[in-house]
Amino acid sequence: MNEISPAWLTEALRAGGHIEGASVARMQSTPIGEGVGFLGELRRIELHYDRPANGAPASLIAKLPTTFPEAREVGMQFRYYERENRFYEDVAPHIGLRIPRAYYIGSDLDAGNFALLLEDLTGVARLGDQLAACDIPTAEMVVRELARFHAAWWNHPMVENLDWMPRVNDPVQLYAGELYQAAWPAFAQIWGDTLPTALLEPGEKLGPAWTAVMDDFATRDQFISHTDFRLDNMLFGEPGSDTELIVIDWQLCVRGGGLYDLGYFVSQSLPVESRRKHERNLIRLYHETLTSAGVTNYPFERCWDDYRIAVLVALVIPVSAAVNTDLSNPRGAAVMKEIMIRSTTAVVDLNAGELLPS
């Protein structure tokens, strides 16, 4: 964070057209989620100008790559930093979903330097909590907004031109399957006594079938997926306002088909009994919203099966997390255990394994 100074902020905000004659005289920087972020650093920065600056932000969120070399290398290898910056440049103006406004998007690919200055929504919206889950009215609102977002990009010509955004079956995305396959034996051994017996067969088969499943997703209707669509990446504001739902963290966005966003959200952000009771209605709501927004030739039965296989694919999250989570972190351990229960139960309830290619 040493690079961020009043002079640098002045230059960045002027480049974005957010200030003209005024300059940032001083700043106050406070870490957000210190010790939590693996790939990046977040800071809330309060700005004080040398003169009145109408329309200029009084505060903002700075998002920068991590200073830890190993983690930074991961972010560079998988182009997470570049992906989010390009998302704000190319997709955000047409998004069809409320996201934080970007005041500045800076990158130097050769040097590996990236910076985002984003809208500060502190006091306007609260951060979701995957461990606490959400109620059904909130889930319905999220599913509607997700369907509108997907519909806005459904087979849109622009998707084909976003060549910086990986497809679901690009090598960088297939690596998740390799991680899953490597983690599954340890996961099954460590947690086997707590897992539904009916999970073991589909859980073991998913790794070898991963590439085939992603190849199938790549042949479907093409749109943009967030790919980390969980409550911890959502902000919730006043119902009915333009801040009712704000989706953050777009480092993992991909192009392709498949309802991974929907499967991940419903199976891992709702308590088991709530999901069981309302699941089919939520998927029907998603489908009805899609079709109302103009999506055609996509019957509900296919949507339902696409959701089921997506729930199975989302098993990659608890399987990978269960063997890599620092269990000395109480919240991390609690989240890992809860999403494992939610996810594995959903896979079995839906008999999702029958949809894997033979």
mmCIF file of C-alpha atoms in Angstrom:
data_model
loop_
_atom_site.group_PDB
_atom_site.id
_atom_site.type_symbol
_atom_site.label_atom_id
_atom_site.label_comp_id
_atom_site.label_asym_id
_atom_site.label_seq_id
_atom_site.Cartn_x
_atom_site.Cartn_y
_atom_site.Cartn_z
ATOM 1 C CA MET A 1 0.000 0.000 0.000
ATOM 2 C CA ASN A 2 3.024 2.289 0.085
ATOM 3 C CA GLU A 3 2.359 3.356 -3.504
ATOM 4 C CA ILE A 4 -0.977 4.925 -2.559
ATOM 5 C CA SER A 5 -0.418 8.529 -1.557
ATOM 6 C CA PRO A 6 -2.429 11.748 -1.772
ATOM 7 C CA ALA A 7 -0.541 12.656 -4.951
ATOM 8 C CA TRP A 8 -1.230 9.267 -6.548
ATOM 9 C CA LEU A 9 -4.917 9.425 -5.572
ATOM 10 C CA THR A 10 -5.180 12.913 -7.049
ATOM 11 C CA GLU A 11 -3.751 11.684 -10.336
ATOM 12 C CA ALA A 12 -6.001 8.604 -10.378
ATOM 13 C CA LEU A 13 -9.195 10.529 -9.616
ATOM 14 C CA ARG A 14 -8.353 13.169 -12.208
ATOM 15 C CA ALA A 15 -7.733 10.469 -14.806
ATOM 16 C CA GLY A 16 -11.225 9.154 -14.138
ATOM 17 C CA GLY A 17 -12.787 12.617 -14.321
ATOM 18 C CA HIS A 18 -13.899 12.600 -10.681
ATOM 19 C CA ILE A 19 -12.004 15.750 -9.672
ATOM 20 C CA GLU A 20 -10.723 18.716 -11.672
ATOM 21 C CA GLY A 21 -9.027 21.567 -9.823
ATOM 22 C CA ALA A 22 -9.058 19.981 -6.378
ATOM 23 C CA SER A 23 -6.303 17.756 -5.013
ATOM 24 C CA VAL A 24 -6.256 15.118 -2.291
ATOM 25 C CA ALA A 25 -4.520 16.902 0.567
ATOM 26 C CA ARG A 26 -4.463 13.991 2.982
ATOM 27 C CA MET A 27 -5.858 10.496 3.395
ATOM 28 C CA GLN A 28 -6.637 8.014 6.135
ATOM 29 C CA SER A 29 -6.249 4.332 5.225
ATOM 30 C CA THR A 30 -7.817 1.462 7.190
ATOM 31 C CA PRO A 31 -7.393 -2.254 6.352
ATOM 32 C CA ILE A 32 -10.539 -4.273 5.597
ATOM 33 C CA GLY A 33 -10.588 -7.973 6.397
ATOM 34 C CA GLU A 34 -6.932 -7.970 7.397
ATOM 35 C CA GLY A 35 -5.531 -11.484 7.400
ATOM 36 C CA VAL A 36 -8.495 -12.863 5.449
ATOM 37 C CA GLY A 37 -7.789 -12.046 1.802
ATOM 38 C CA PHE A 38 -5.495 -14.531 0.074
ATOM 39 C CA LEU A 39 -5.031 -12.872 -3.296
ATOM 40 C CA GLY A 40 -5.469 -9.209 -2.516
ATOM 41 C CA GLU A 41 -5.503 -6.361 -0.044
ATOM 42 C CA LEU A 42 -8.474 -4.126 0.654
ATOM 43 C CA ARG A 43 -8.372 -0.749 2.342
ATOM 44 C CA ARG A 44 -10.979 1.880 3.044
ATOM 45 C CA ILE A 45 -9.488 5.287 2.318
ATOM 46 C CA GLU A 46 -11.011 8.516 3.611
ATOM 47 C CA LEU A 47 -10.160 11.469 1.395
ATOM 48 C CA HIS A 48 -9.660 15.093 2.377
ATOM 49 C CA TYR A 49 -9.378 17.641 -0.436
ATOM 50 C CA ASP A 50 -7.572 20.964 -0.484
ATOM 51 C CA ARG A 51 -10.748 22.705 -1.638
ATOM 52 C CA PRO A 52 -14.425 21.861 -2.202
ATOM 53 C CA ALA A 53 -14.755 19.063 -4.772
ATOM 54 C CA ASN A 54 -18.378 18.604 -5.742
ATOM 55 C CA GLY A 55 -19.200 15.032 -6.696
ATOM 56 C CA ALA A 56 -15.820 13.681 -5.618
ATOM 57 C CA PRO A 57 -15.862 10.621 -3.342
ATOM 58 C CA ALA A 58 -15.352 11.286 0.360
ATOM 59 C CA SER A 59 -14.032 7.752 0.712
ATOM 60 C CA LEU A 60 -13.324 4.742 -1.471
ATOM 61 C CA ILE A 61 -12.153 1.146 -1.379
ATOM 62 C CA ALA A 62 -8.690 0.369 -2.759
ATOM 63 C CA LYS A 63 -8.194 -3.177 -4.039
ATOM 64 C CA LEU A 64 -4.611 -4.222 -4.775
ATOM 65 C CA PRO A 65 -2.744 -7.502 -5.285
ATOM 66 C CA THR A 66 -1.372 -9.176 -2.188
ATOM 67 C CA THR A 67 2.196 -8.428 -1.133
ATOM 68 C CA PHE A 68 2.864 -12.124 -0.391
ATOM 69 C CA PRO A 69 4.952 -13.432 -3.323
ATOM 70 C CA GLU A 70 3.485 -16.959 -3.465
ATOM 71 C CA ALA A 71 -0.122 -15.778 -3.415
ATOM 72 C CA ARG A 72 0.641 -12.986 -5.863
ATOM 73 C CA GLU A 73 2.145 -15.539 -8.246
ATOM 74 C CA VAL A 74 -1.113 -17.531 -8.114
ATOM 75 C CA GLY A 75 -3.082 -14.391 -8.938
ATOM 76 C CA MET A 76 -0.790 -13.645 -11.853
ATOM 77 C CA GLN A 77 -0.710 -17.235 -13.140
ATOM 78 C CA PHE A 78 -4.488 -17.466 -13.299
ATOM 79 C CA ARG A 79 -4.837 -13.831 -14.388
ATOM 80 C CA TYR A 80 -7.218 -13.040 -11.541
ATOM 81 C CA TYR A 81 -6.064 -9.411 -11.230
ATOM 82 C CA GLU A 82 -6.168 -8.785 -14.951
ATOM 83 C CA ARG A 83 -9.548 -10.484 -15.175
ATOM 84 C CA GLU A 84 -11.201 -8.224 -12.608
ATOM 85 C CA ASN A 85 -9.662 -5.071 -14.042
ATOM 86 C CA ARG A 86 -10.780 -5.994 -17.554
ATOM 87 C CA PHE A 87 -14.209 -6.848 -16.182
ATOM 88 C CA TYR A 88 -14.573 -3.301 -14.856
ATOM 89 C CA GLU A 89 -13.330 -1.864 -18.145
ATOM 90 C CA ASP A 90 -15.309 -3.974 -20.626
ATOM 91 C CA VAL A 91 -18.266 -5.582 -18.853
ATOM 92 C CA ALA A 92 -19.238 -3.292 -15.989
ATOM 93 C CA PRO A 93 -20.712 -0.543 -18.215
ATOM 94 C CA HIS A 94 -23.197 -3.100 -19.591
ATOM 95 C CA ILE A 95 -23.469 -5.422 -16.598
ATOM 96 C CA GLY A 96 -27.207 -5.704 -15.874
ATOM 97 C CA LEU A 97 -26.426 -6.079 -12.154
ATOM 98 C CA ARG A 98 -25.526 -3.597 -9.419
ATOM 99 C CA ILE A 99 -21.806 -3.594 -8.656
ATOM 100 C CA PRO A 100 -19.519 -1.074 -6.943
ATOM 101 C CA ARG A 101 -18.689 1.877 -9.162
ATOM 102 C CA ALA A 102 -15.055 1.995 -10.295
ATOM 103 C CA TYR A 103 -13.314 5.358 -9.866
ATOM 104 C CA TYR A 104 -10.021 4.133 -11.259
ATOM 105 C CA ILE A 105 -8.830 0.996 -13.080
ATOM 106 C CA GLY A 106 -5.070 0.743 -13.371
ATOM 107 C CA SER A 107 -2.820 -2.029 -14.620
ATOM 108 C CA ASP A 108 0.708 -2.679 -15.804
ATOM 109 C CA LEU A 109 0.798 -6.231 -17.135
ATOM 110 C CA ASP A 110 4.574 -6.294 -17.585
ATOM 111 C CA ALA A 111 5.229 -5.184 -14.015
ATOM 112 C CA GLY A 112 2.307 -7.141 -12.588
ATOM 113 C CA ASN A 113 0.809 -4.061 -10.969
ATOM 114 C CA PHE A 114 -2.941 -3.633 -10.694
ATOM 115 C CA ALA A 115 -5.165 -1.225 -8.779
ATOM 116 C CA LEU A 116 -8.886 -0.713 -8.442
ATOM 117 C CA LEU A 117 -10.452 2.246 -6.659
ATOM 118 C CA LEU A 118 -14.051 1.308 -5.964
ATOM 119 C CA GLU A 119 -17.166 2.870 -4.514
ATOM 120 C CA ASP A 120 -17.310 2.720 -0.718
ATOM 121 C CA LEU A 121 -20.677 1.295 0.295
ATOM 122 C CA THR A 122 -20.013 1.321 4.035
ATOM 123 C CA GLY A 123 -23.186 2.363 5.805
ATOM 124 C CA VAL A 124 -25.248 1.856 2.654
ATOM 125 C CA ALA A 125 -25.248 -1.936 2.490
ATOM 126 C CA ARG A 126 -24.238 -4.818 4.758
ATOM 127 C CA LEU A 127 -22.026 -7.714 3.748
ATOM 128 C CA GLY A 128 -23.697 -11.109 3.447
ATOM 129 C CA ASP A 129 -22.637 -14.035 5.604
ATOM 130 C CA GLN A 130 -22.491 -17.515 4.101
ATOM 131 C CA LEU A 131 -22.278 -19.144 7.523
ATOM 132 C CA ALA A 132 -25.406 -17.354 8.751
ATOM 133 C CA ALA A 133 -27.138 -18.172 5.425
ATOM 134 C CA CYS A 134 -30.122 -16.177 4.178
ATOM 135 C CA ASP A 135 -33.890 -16.349 4.391
ATOM 136 C CA ILE A 136 -36.128 -17.292 1.471
ATOM 137 C CA PRO A 137 -37.268 -13.753 0.532
ATOM 138 C CA THR A 138 -33.596 -12.777 0.238
ATOM 139 C CA ALA A 139 -32.811 -15.930 -1.750
ATOM 140 C CA GLU A 140 -35.698 -15.171 -4.117
ATOM 141 C CA MET A 141 -34.425 -11.647 -4.693
ATOM 142 C CA VAL A 142 -30.887 -12.917 -5.354
ATOM 143 C CA VAL A 143 -32.105 -15.616 -7.758
ATOM 144 C CA ARG A 144 -34.184 -13.074 -9.700
ATOM 145 C CA GLU A 145 -31.220 -10.722 -10.030
ATOM 146 C CA LEU A 146 -28.940 -13.580 -11.054
ATOM 147 C CA ALA A 147 -31.395 -14.647 -13.759
ATOM 148 C CA ARG A 148 -31.621 -11.076 -15.080
ATOM 149 C CA PHE A 149 -27.829 -10.866 -15.176
ATOM 150 C CA HIS A 150 -27.493 -14.171 -17.031
ATOM 151 C CA ALA A 151 -30.319 -13.248 -19.416
ATOM 152 C CA ALA A 152 -28.658 -9.933 -20.285
ATOM 153 C CA TRP A 153 -25.619 -11.847 -21.573
ATOM 154 C CA TRP A 154 -27.353 -14.992 -22.861
ATOM 155 C CA ASN A 155 -25.780 -15.686 -26.272
ATOM 156 C CA HIS A 156 -24.904 -11.994 -26.552
ATOM 157 C CA PRO A 157 -22.433 -11.326 -29.420
ATOM 158 C CA MET A 158 -20.196 -9.378 -27.055
ATOM 159 C CA VAL A 159 -19.444 -12.526 -25.026
ATOM 160 C CA GLU A 160 -17.508 -13.966 -27.949
ATOM 161 C CA ASN A 161 -15.260 -10.894 -28.052
ATOM 162 C CA LEU A 162 -14.203 -11.016 -24.397
ATOM 163 C CA ASP A 163 -11.082 -13.006 -25.230
ATOM 164 C CA TRP A 164 -9.391 -12.078 -21.938
ATOM 165 C CA MET A 165 -12.141 -13.910 -20.016
ATOM 166 C CA PRO A 166 -11.572 -17.686 -19.851
ATOM 167 C CA ARG A 167 -14.119 -20.145 -21.135
ATOM 168 C CA VAL A 168 -15.390 -22.774 -18.729
ATOM 169 C CA ASN A 169 -13.222 -25.431 -20.377
ATOM 170 C CA ASP A 170 -10.025 -23.422 -20.820
ATOM 171 C CA PRO A 171 -6.964 -24.986 -19.128
ATOM 172 C CA VAL A 172 -6.994 -22.385 -16.359
ATOM 173 C CA GLN A 173 -10.528 -23.497 -15.453
ATOM 174 C CA LEU A 174 -9.850 -27.221 -15.813
ATOM 175 C CA TYR A 175 -7.207 -26.880 -13.109
ATOM 176 C CA ALA A 176 -10.027 -26.805 -10.556
ATOM 177 C CA GLY A 177 -10.811 -30.380 -11.544
ATOM 178 C CA GLU A 178 -7.204 -31.384 -10.941
ATOM 179 C CA LEU A 179 -7.347 -29.806 -7.485
ATOM 180 C CA TYR A 180 -10.587 -31.633 -6.764
ATOM 181 C CA GLN A 181 -9.239 -34.994 -7.895
ATOM 182 C CA ALA A 182 -6.118 -34.548 -5.768
ATOM 183 C CA ALA A 183 -8.130 -33.491 -2.703
ATOM 184 C CA TRP A 184 -10.927 -36.078 -2.872
ATOM 185 C CA PRO A 185 -9.071 -39.062 -1.286
ATOM 186 C CA ALA A 186 -8.012 -36.997 1.734
ATOM 187 C CA PHE A 187 -11.469 -35.437 1.985
ATOM 188 C CA ALA A 188 -13.152 -38.848 1.948
ATOM 189 C CA GLN A 189 -10.713 -40.205 4.518
ATOM 190 C CA ILE A 190 -10.915 -37.248 6.905
ATOM 191 C CA TRP A 191 -14.659 -36.664 6.692
ATOM 192 C CA GLY A 192 -15.924 -40.068 5.547
ATOM 193 C CA ASP A 193 -17.722 -40.859 8.801
ATOM 194 C CA THR A 194 -19.813 -37.690 8.494
ATOM 195 C CA LEU A 195 -20.595 -37.955 4.771
ATOM 196 C CA PRO A 196 -23.767 -39.467 3.308
ATOM 197 C CA THR A 197 -22.893 -42.921 2.004
ATOM 198 C CA ALA A 198 -24.617 -42.117 -1.287
ATOM 199 C CA LEU A 199 -22.141 -39.276 -1.868
ATOM 200 C CA LEU A 200 -19.051 -41.449 -2.148
ATOM 201 C CA GLU A 201 -19.650 -42.803 -5.654
ATOM 202 C CA PRO A 202 -20.528 -39.509 -7.411
ATOM 203 C CA GLY A 203 -17.892 -37.707 -5.376
ATOM 204 C CA GLU A 204 -15.208 -40.071 -6.593
ATOM 205 C CA LYS A 205 -16.424 -39.975 -10.203
ATOM 206 C CA LEU A 206 -16.589 -36.182 -10.470
ATOM 207 C CA GLY A 207 -12.820 -35.652 -10.693
ATOM 208 C CA PRO A 208 -12.200 -37.939 -13.690
ATOM 209 C CA ALA A 209 -15.353 -36.573 -15.374
ATOM 210 C CA TRP A 210 -14.499 -32.899 -14.778
ATOM 211 C CA THR A 211 -13.144 -32.121 -18.241
ATOM 212 C CA ALA A 212 -16.093 -33.809 -19.949
ATOM 213 C CA VAL A 213 -18.549 -31.825 -17.808
ATOM 214 C CA MET A 214 -16.783 -28.529 -18.576
ATOM 215 C CA ASP A 215 -16.642 -29.399 -22.277
ATOM 216 C CA ASP A 216 -20.395 -29.952 -22.141
ATOM 217 C CA PHE A 217 -20.909 -26.595 -20.399
ATOM 218 C CA ALA A 218 -18.881 -24.985 -23.191
ATOM 219 C CA THR A 219 -21.342 -26.237 -25.828
ATOM 220 C CA ARG A 220 -24.361 -24.721 -24.076
ATOM 221 C CA ASP A 221 -25.876 -21.256 -24.359
ATOM 222 C CA GLN A 222 -23.054 -18.799 -23.698
ATOM 223 C CA PHE A 223 -23.160 -16.077 -21.041
ATOM 224 C CA ILE A 224 -21.028 -14.620 -18.252
ATOM 225 C CA SER A 225 -20.822 -16.342 -14.874
ATOM 226 C CA HIS A 226 -19.501 -14.772 -11.684
ATOM 227 C CA THR A 227 -18.216 -18.180 -10.450
ATOM 228 C CA ASP A 228 -17.921 -17.181 -6.785
ATOM 229 C CA PHE A 229 -21.576 -16.342 -6.300
ATOM 230 C CA ARG A 230 -22.016 -16.694 -2.540
ATOM 231 C CA LEU A 231 -23.329 -14.518 0.255
ATOM 232 C CA ASP A 232 -19.856 -13.383 1.302
ATOM 233 C CA ASN A 233 -19.552 -11.671 -2.098
ATOM 234 C CA MET A 234 -22.866 -9.833 -1.834
ATOM 235 C CA LEU A 235 -23.868 -6.568 -0.184
ATOM 236 C CA PHE A 236 -27.464 -5.980 0.845
ATOM 237 C CA GLY A 237 -28.979 -2.522 1.037
ATOM 238 C CA GLU A 238 -32.458 -1.067 1.430
ATOM 239 C CA PRO A 239 -35.117 -3.316 -0.164
ATOM 240 C CA GLY A 240 -36.428 -1.805 -3.365
ATOM 241 C CA SER A 241 -33.459 0.536 -3.750
ATOM 242 C CA ASP A 242 -30.695 0.330 -6.332
ATOM 243 C CA THR A 243 -28.442 -1.014 -3.572
ATOM 244 C CA GLU A 244 -30.763 -3.894 -2.641
ATOM 245 C CA LEU A 245 -28.170 -6.338 -4.019
ATOM 246 C CA ILE A 246 -24.592 -5.447 -4.920
ATOM 247 C CA VAL A 247 -22.263 -8.177 -6.163
ATOM 248 C CA ILE A 248 -18.538 -7.837 -5.546
ATOM 249 C CA ASP A 249 -15.308 -9.710 -6.389
ATOM 250 C CA TRP A 250 -15.240 -10.508 -10.111
ATOM 251 C CA GLN A 251 -11.776 -12.085 -10.294
ATOM 252 C CA LEU A 252 -13.165 -15.502 -11.262
ATOM 253 C CA CYS A 253 -15.641 -14.496 -13.985
ATOM 254 C CA VAL A 254 -15.827 -16.879 -16.959
ATOM 255 C CA ARG A 255 -17.637 -17.354 -20.271
ATOM 256 C CA GLY A 256 -19.720 -20.415 -20.972
ATOM 257 C CA GLY A 257 -22.867 -22.315 -20.204
ATOM 258 C CA GLY A 258 -23.956 -24.242 -17.153
ATOM 259 C CA LEU A 259 -25.752 -22.915 -14.108
ATOM 260 C CA TYR A 260 -22.793 -22.986 -11.734
ATOM 261 C CA ASP A 261 -23.689 -19.628 -10.144
ATOM 262 C CA LEU A 262 -27.197 -20.867 -9.383
ATOM 263 C CA GLY A 263 -26.121 -24.298 -8.157
ATOM 264 C CA TYR A 264 -23.390 -22.891 -5.937
ATOM 265 C CA PHE A 265 -25.623 -20.243 -4.392
ATOM 266 C CA VAL A 266 -28.704 -22.352 -3.671
ATOM 267 C CA SER A 267 -26.857 -25.438 -2.447
ATOM 268 C CA GLN A 268 -24.354 -23.669 -0.195
ATOM 269 C CA SER A 269 -25.992 -20.422 0.958
ATOM 270 C CA LEU A 270 -29.228 -21.874 2.341
ATOM 271 C CA PRO A 271 -29.739 -24.128 5.372
ATOM 272 C CA VAL A 272 -30.456 -27.730 4.381
ATOM 273 C CA GLU A 273 -34.126 -27.846 5.376
ATOM 274 C CA SER A 274 -34.863 -24.457 3.851
ATOM 275 C CA ARG A 275 -33.227 -25.514 0.604
ATOM 276 C CA ARG A 276 -35.152 -28.781 0.541
ATOM 277 C CA LYS A 277 -38.467 -27.018 1.066
ATOM 278 C CA HIS A 278 -37.997 -24.156 -1.412
ATOM 279 C CA GLU A 279 -35.405 -25.420 -3.897
ATOM 280 C CA ARG A 280 -37.662 -26.303 -6.812
ATOM 281 C CA ASN A 281 -39.594 -23.045 -6.477
ATOM 282 C CA LEU A 282 -36.320 -21.091 -6.526
ATOM 283 C CA ILE A 283 -35.170 -22.821 -9.705
ATOM 284 C CA ARG A 284 -38.575 -22.234 -11.271
ATOM 285 C CA LEU A 285 -38.306 -18.556 -10.314
ATOM 286 C CA TYR A 286 -34.888 -18.402 -11.984
ATOM 287 C CA HIS A 287 -36.290 -20.025 -15.125
ATOM 288 C CA GLU A 288 -39.383 -17.815 -15.247
ATOM 289 C CA THR A 289 -37.216 -14.713 -14.861
ATOM 290 C CA LEU A 290 -34.934 -15.905 -17.669
ATOM 291 C CA THR A 291 -37.817 -16.489 -20.056
ATOM 292 C CA SER A 292 -39.500 -13.208 -19.102
ATOM 293 C CA ALA A 293 -36.239 -11.486 -20.039
ATOM 294 C CA GLY A 294 -36.334 -13.022 -23.512
ATOM 295 C CA VAL A 295 -34.432 -16.317 -23.220
ATOM 296 C CA THR A 296 -36.005 -18.938 -25.498
ATOM 297 C CA ASN A 297 -35.564 -22.635 -26.278
ATOM 298 C CA TYR A 298 -34.635 -23.431 -22.703
ATOM 299 C CA PRO A 299 -37.323 -25.636 -21.110
ATOM 300 C CA PHE A 300 -37.626 -25.907 -17.356
ATOM 301 C CA GLU A 301 -36.725 -29.608 -17.335
ATOM 302 C CA ARG A 302 -33.358 -28.812 -18.890
ATOM 303 C CA CYS A 303 -32.867 -25.911 -16.497
ATOM 304 C CA TRP A 304 -33.565 -28.247 -13.574
ATOM 305 C CA ASP A 305 -31.001 -30.809 -14.741
ATOM 306 C CA ASP A 306 -28.459 -28.054 -15.426
ATOM 307 C CA TYR A 307 -28.981 -26.910 -11.855
ATOM 308 C CA ARG A 308 -28.521 -30.453 -10.519
ATOM 309 C CA ILE A 309 -25.197 -31.038 -12.272
ATOM 310 C CA ALA A 310 -24.043 -27.563 -11.192
ATOM 311 C CA VAL A 311 -24.701 -28.510 -7.559
ATOM 312 C CA LEU A 312 -22.425 -31.514 -8.030
ATOM 313 C CA VAL A 313 -19.714 -29.401 -9.680
ATOM 314 C CA ALA A 314 -19.911 -26.945 -6.764
ATOM 315 C CA LEU A 315 -18.771 -29.804 -4.525
ATOM 316 C CA VAL A 316 -15.284 -28.665 -5.572
ATOM 317 C CA ILE A 317 -15.562 -25.866 -2.985
ATOM 318 C CA PRO A 318 -15.974 -27.908 0.224
ATOM 319 C CA VAL A 319 -13.728 -30.732 -1.011
ATOM 320 C CA SER A 320 -10.846 -28.363 -1.759
ATOM 321 C CA ALA A 321 -11.502 -26.241 1.327
ATOM 322 C CA ALA A 322 -11.763 -29.184 3.709
ATOM 323 C CA VAL A 323 -8.179 -30.262 3.090
ATOM 324 C CA ASN A 324 -6.721 -26.749 2.842
ATOM 325 C CA THR A 325 -8.605 -24.730 5.472
ATOM 326 C CA ASP A 326 -6.744 -23.604 8.574
ATOM 327 C CA LEU A 327 -8.909 -25.283 11.210
ATOM 328 C CA SER A 328 -7.354 -23.107 13.915
ATOM 329 C CA ASN A 329 -9.389 -20.220 12.486
ATOM 330 C CA PRO A 330 -12.791 -20.701 14.184
ATOM 331 C CA ARG A 331 -14.840 -18.988 11.498
ATOM 332 C CA GLY A 332 -12.979 -20.688 8.666
ATOM 333 C CA ALA A 333 -13.525 -24.081 10.275
ATOM 334 C CA ALA A 334 -17.208 -23.358 10.929
ATOM 335 C CA VAL A 335 -17.836 -22.179 7.361
ATOM 336 C CA MET A 336 -16.013 -25.182 5.920
ATOM 337 C CA LYS A 337 -18.031 -27.649 7.993
ATOM 338 C CA GLU A 338 -21.362 -25.981 7.244
ATOM 339 C CA ILE A 339 -20.886 -25.705 3.477
ATOM 340 C CA MET A 340 -19.715 -29.312 3.447
ATOM 341 C CA ILE A 341 -22.966 -30.410 5.092
ATOM 342 C CA ARG A 342 -25.109 -28.238 2.812
ATOM 343 C CA SER A 343 -23.303 -29.218 -0.376
ATOM 344 C CA THR A 344 -23.001 -32.964 0.177
ATOM 345 C CA THR A 345 -26.608 -33.229 1.311
ATOM 346 C CA ALA A 346 -27.812 -31.375 -1.784
ATOM 347 C CA VAL A 347 -25.824 -33.642 -4.125
ATOM 348 C CA VAL A 348 -27.441 -36.712 -2.570
ATOM 349 C CA ASP A 349 -30.944 -35.207 -2.354
ATOM 350 C CA LEU A 350 -30.816 -34.351 -6.060
ATOM 351 C CA ASN A 351 -29.209 -37.641 -7.137
ATOM 352 C CA ALA A 352 -26.940 -35.386 -9.182
ATOM 353 C CA GLY A 353 -24.410 -38.123 -9.814
ATOM 354 C CA GLU A 354 -26.685 -39.778 -12.369
ATOM 355 C CA LEU A 355 -26.028 -36.833 -14.708
ATOM 356 C CA LEU A 356 -22.288 -37.461 -14.930
ATOM 357 C CA PRO A 357 -21.115 -38.758 -18.309
ATOM 358 C CA SER A 358 -20.472 -42.499 -18.231
#
